[in-house]
XYZ file of C-alpha atoms in Angstrom:
324
model
C 32.940 -11.420 -0.564
C 32.602 -15.032 0.529
C 30.266 -17.156 -1.562
C 28.487 -18.437 1.513
C 26.893 -15.008 1.874
C 25.024 -15.527 -1.388
C 23.047 -18.523 -0.136
C 19.738 -16.940 0.827
C 17.622 -20.011 1.602
C 14.018 -19.826 0.384
C 11.073 -20.310 2.797
C 9.393 -23.645 2.214
C 5.743 -22.836 2.740
C 3.355 -19.910 2.325
C -0.042 -19.065 3.807
C -2.978 -20.615 1.961
C -4.040 -18.778 -1.189
C -6.677 -19.222 -3.833
C -5.637 -21.807 -6.474
C -5.313 -19.170 -9.217
C -2.938 -17.036 -7.171
C -0.887 -20.046 -6.102
C -0.633 -21.424 -9.626
C 0.304 -18.104 -11.225
C 2.934 -17.122 -8.653
C 4.579 -20.498 -8.118
C 4.312 -21.423 -11.791
C 6.008 -18.187 -12.811
C 9.005 -18.925 -10.583
C 9.135 -22.609 -11.479
C 9.357 -21.783 -15.175
C 12.343 -19.471 -14.616
C 14.157 -22.048 -12.499
C 13.481 -24.705 -15.149
C 15.070 -22.593 -17.871
C 18.194 -22.081 -15.753
C 18.485 -25.827 -15.158
C 18.199 -26.345 -18.912
C 21.361 -24.317 -19.458
C 20.461 -20.642 -19.715
C 22.177 -18.135 -17.463
C 20.256 -16.317 -14.782
C 20.800 -13.031 -16.626
C 19.306 -14.453 -19.822
C 16.277 -15.862 -18.033
C 15.692 -12.647 -16.086
C 15.817 -10.516 -19.250
C 13.332 -12.862 -20.937
C 11.090 -12.561 -17.895
C 11.151 -8.743 -18.071
C 9.944 -8.915 -21.696
C 7.078 -11.302 -20.902
C 4.424 -8.602 -20.693
C 1.371 -10.843 -20.534
C 2.938 -13.143 -17.956
C 4.014 -10.227 -15.774
C 0.556 -8.657 -15.885
C -1.015 -11.909 -14.693
C 1.636 -12.171 -11.988
C 1.011 -8.571 -10.836
C -2.746 -9.188 -10.631
C -2.186 -12.356 -8.592
C 0.200 -10.574 -6.223
C -2.271 -7.706 -5.729
C -5.005 -10.205 -4.854
C -2.587 -11.933 -2.483
C -1.643 -8.645 -0.833
C -5.278 -7.798 -0.244
C -5.840 -11.128 1.534
C -3.378 -10.098 4.274
C -5.880 -7.784 5.916
C -9.250 -8.242 7.545
C -12.054 -6.081 6.231
C -10.972 -2.481 5.695
C -8.202 -2.577 8.286
C -4.640 -1.612 7.442
C -2.675 -4.756 6.428
C -0.630 -6.011 9.367
C 2.637 -5.816 7.417
C 2.028 -2.153 6.518
C 0.987 -1.227 10.051
C 4.118 -2.834 11.476
C 6.380 -1.073 8.962
C 4.862 2.365 9.531
C 4.944 2.067 13.323
C 8.492 0.742 13.415
C 9.780 3.557 11.190
C 8.062 6.216 13.302
C 9.452 4.823 16.554
C 12.911 4.316 15.075
C 13.340 7.827 13.677
C 10.996 10.009 15.730
C 10.171 8.165 18.933
C 6.426 8.237 18.178
C 3.771 5.655 17.407
C 1.195 5.694 14.601
C -1.053 8.039 16.604
C 1.747 10.590 16.908
C 2.060 10.126 20.673
C 5.434 9.868 22.349
C 6.232 6.714 24.287
C 4.897 6.688 27.824
C 8.160 6.136 29.693
C 10.314 9.230 30.006
C 13.553 7.385 29.316
C 12.126 5.976 26.052
C 11.079 9.248 24.423
C 14.238 9.296 22.310
C 14.024 7.720 18.892
C 15.020 4.101 18.458
C 17.922 5.259 16.309
C 19.325 7.492 19.057
C 18.988 4.683 21.593
C 20.773 2.299 19.204
C 23.664 4.740 18.788
C 23.772 5.445 22.513
C 24.450 1.818 23.504
C 28.123 1.627 22.373
C 28.829 5.039 23.891
C 27.510 3.875 27.260
C 29.581 0.687 27.057
C 32.682 2.688 26.149
C 32.200 5.032 29.126
C 31.737 2.113 31.519
C 34.878 0.376 30.223
C 36.925 3.550 30.682
C 35.504 4.705 34.036
C 34.139 1.493 35.580
C 30.821 3.216 36.287
C 27.629 3.987 34.351
C 27.375 7.088 32.223
C 25.960 9.904 34.412
C 22.416 10.972 33.561
C 23.386 14.548 32.669
C 26.053 13.352 30.246
C 23.656 10.775 28.804
C 21.046 13.469 28.166
C 23.614 15.702 26.486
C 24.815 12.822 24.337
C 21.229 12.004 23.301
C 20.730 15.588 22.156
C 23.969 15.490 20.187
C 23.091 12.212 18.468
C 19.563 13.417 17.716
C 20.938 16.585 16.148
C 23.439 14.616 14.060
C 21.257 11.718 12.908
C 17.653 12.482 13.804
C 14.793 13.606 11.574
C 12.621 16.554 12.749
C 8.957 15.756 13.364
C 7.846 18.002 10.487
C 10.235 16.373 7.981
C 8.791 13.517 5.883
C 10.352 10.079 6.157
C 11.619 9.009 2.730
C 10.432 5.426 2.234
C 11.316 3.171 -0.712
C 8.832 0.308 -1.136
C 10.413 -2.360 -3.361
C 8.109 -4.904 -4.960
C 5.221 -2.664 -3.981
C 2.659 -3.940 -6.524
C -0.147 -1.455 -5.687
C 1.536 0.978 -3.248
C -0.082 -0.038 0.057
C 2.337 2.064 2.118
C 1.290 5.283 0.381
C -2.352 4.380 0.932
C -1.895 3.910 4.673
C 0.985 6.236 5.678
C 0.106 9.643 4.188
C -1.283 10.923 7.492
C 2.029 10.093 9.196
C 4.162 12.280 6.895
C 5.856 9.648 4.742
C 7.241 10.422 1.300
C 6.793 7.047 -0.453
C 8.526 5.942 -3.635
C 7.012 2.642 -4.779
C 8.724 0.305 -7.263
C 7.821 -2.941 -8.976
C 9.004 -4.872 -12.008
C 5.375 -4.914 -13.175
C 3.104 -2.618 -11.135
C -0.570 -3.403 -10.681
C -2.865 -1.611 -13.101
C -4.074 1.876 -12.147
C -1.505 2.197 -9.352
C 1.040 4.950 -8.674
C 3.898 2.442 -8.620
C 6.952 3.102 -10.786
C 8.348 0.383 -13.044
C 11.835 -0.666 -11.950
C 14.068 -3.735 -11.921
C 15.552 -3.179 -8.472
C 18.031 -6.030 -8.878
C 19.761 -4.159 -11.713
C 19.029 -0.512 -10.921
C 21.827 2.066 -11.021
C 22.344 4.895 -8.537
C 23.020 8.565 -9.164
C 22.325 11.891 -7.480
C 18.577 11.794 -8.128
C 15.651 9.647 -9.221
C 15.459 9.581 -13.015
C 12.694 8.266 -15.261
C 12.712 7.461 -18.981
C 10.075 7.029 -20.249
C 7.768 8.500 -17.584
C 6.991 6.094 -14.719
C 9.974 3.876 -15.624
C 12.949 4.337 -13.278
C 16.426 4.463 -14.815
C 18.283 5.447 -11.638
C 17.675 5.946 -7.927
C 19.249 8.533 -5.611
C 22.299 7.133 -3.844
C 21.680 7.130 -0.062
C 18.423 8.911 -0.815
C 16.072 7.071 1.547
C 15.553 6.749 5.286
C 13.615 3.473 4.993
C 13.671 0.648 2.458
C 10.873 -1.919 2.648
C 10.838 -5.470 1.269
C 7.243 -6.518 1.966
C 6.309 -9.976 0.684
C 9.255 -9.698 -1.705
C 12.270 -11.843 -0.876
C 10.485 -15.171 -0.472
C 8.882 -14.667 -3.886
C 12.180 -14.018 -5.692
C 13.004 -16.960 -7.961
C 16.506 -17.648 -6.612
C 19.053 -16.708 -3.918
C 21.076 -14.535 -6.313
C 18.167 -12.142 -6.765
C 17.772 -11.795 -2.994
C 21.445 -10.984 -2.663
C 21.134 -8.216 -5.234
C 18.128 -6.784 -3.397
C 20.038 -6.573 -0.094
C 23.013 -5.091 -1.912
C 20.991 -2.317 -3.535
C 19.048 -1.621 -0.358
C 22.365 -0.802 1.287
C 23.139 1.673 -1.510
C 19.701 3.265 -1.371
C 19.752 3.907 2.393
C 21.238 6.898 4.172
C 23.744 6.238 6.936
C 21.909 4.605 9.860
C 18.853 4.118 7.646
C 16.704 1.053 8.210
C 15.752 -1.887 5.997
C 12.416 -3.504 6.905
C 11.791 -7.045 5.675
C 8.317 -8.580 5.999
C 7.950 -12.145 4.780
C 5.441 -15.008 5.183
C 5.991 -17.178 8.223
C 6.929 -20.790 7.596
C 5.835 -23.722 9.746
C 8.193 -25.604 12.072
C 11.603 -24.889 13.539
C 13.476 -26.518 10.659
C 11.771 -24.328 8.111
C 13.037 -21.235 9.921
C 16.667 -22.094 9.147
C 16.487 -19.757 6.149
C 16.002 -16.900 8.615
C 19.498 -17.419 10.013
C 20.907 -17.335 6.492
C 19.183 -14.030 5.760
C 20.445 -12.526 9.021
C 24.037 -13.659 8.396
C 24.007 -12.450 4.795
C 22.655 -9.048 5.810
C 25.365 -8.737 8.468
C 28.029 -9.599 5.890
C 26.850 -6.744 3.690
C 27.013 -4.163 6.484
C 23.624 -4.355 8.225
C 22.919 -4.845 11.929
C 19.668 -6.590 12.806
C 17.856 -4.500 15.409
C 14.463 -6.222 15.502
C 12.908 -9.604 14.788
C 9.183 -10.095 15.329
C 7.775 -13.558 14.559
C 3.994 -13.330 14.280
C 1.209 -15.741 13.406
C 1.375 -15.247 9.630
C 4.407 -13.039 9.009
C 7.963 -12.479 10.181
C 9.136 -8.876 10.499
C 12.834 -7.979 10.468
C 14.602 -4.643 10.809
C 18.240 -3.987 9.840
C 20.199 -0.774 10.471
C 22.768 0.321 7.900
C 26.096 0.651 9.698
C 27.635 4.064 8.974
C 31.195 2.741 9.136
C 30.673 0.117 6.392
C 31.584 0.680 2.759
C 29.230 -0.191 -0.069
C 29.101 -3.929 -0.784
C 31.225 -4.924 -3.790
C 29.759 -5.886 -7.130
C 29.852 -9.603 -7.865
C 30.563 -10.578 -11.496
C 27.790 -12.365 -13.397
C 30.070 -15.332 -14.030
C 30.286 -15.828 -10.268
C 26.603 -15.236 -9.589
C 25.636 -17.681 -12.313
C 27.472 -20.504 -10.503
C 25.293 -20.203 -7.379
C 22.831 -23.113 -6.998
C 19.238 -21.890 -7.216
C 17.518 -24.805 -5.493
C 14.619 -26.964 -6.583
């Protein structure tokens, strides 16, 4: 694994927040970066952070308040609405109302259409003509049978850095089975405690004690969501570990959805190219990029022909610059 893939550049600006939220969130990260610059390893600082109960509770409360500011009135937060709708279209060819797309040729799921593209190119290269409609229809049915999810089967969604489980609150009617994780969940939420950067994988989700995750099911999820997560991680190494474990958590052809605050100016979007290149290096294909007024939404498909990304030794990770 080339070291350049570990350089996940951090967004430079965030939407305006109340002073308390800004001070708590930025101050929390600044303190961790300071301790690394003073000579401690990232692993040491991260373990100290996990034991800072009072600090984490304040951070969780600030993040919950921040998350609630990303919606107007009682409407579904834009980031949640985008994630739910994209997952439904990708796996089942429906929108949030349950309706199929209007155009006949688009009624297949986004996943089937993604898998169909290379098959159509291959046929054209071999026969110098487009794939006939009858063969295309038969191929769609075959791909849907192999990789699709029936309409009555729940979509298994893993929400990492969930805080207060907004996806469960707004996706239940659309048949999602949500597992929500956070290092320090908001009080009175259904979120499980988990350090996703260091989680292990097994054949099932395990908890010990209750509500604290000790392992996640390997390839056990159709969708993994990083909503307002990566840009709030204290350093590039932590982002790398998140992408790495998302790959392990997803089924073949599963989708990783990344929603992050939008930065201002073309130069400040350079980090986006770094994220895209790093994801590709780990075995993801970017299939969507939606730059909106306040957020940027990305979707990555897990390539079925890629092996799991290799582990990177701590002594290597600890040499990666963490920025200012």
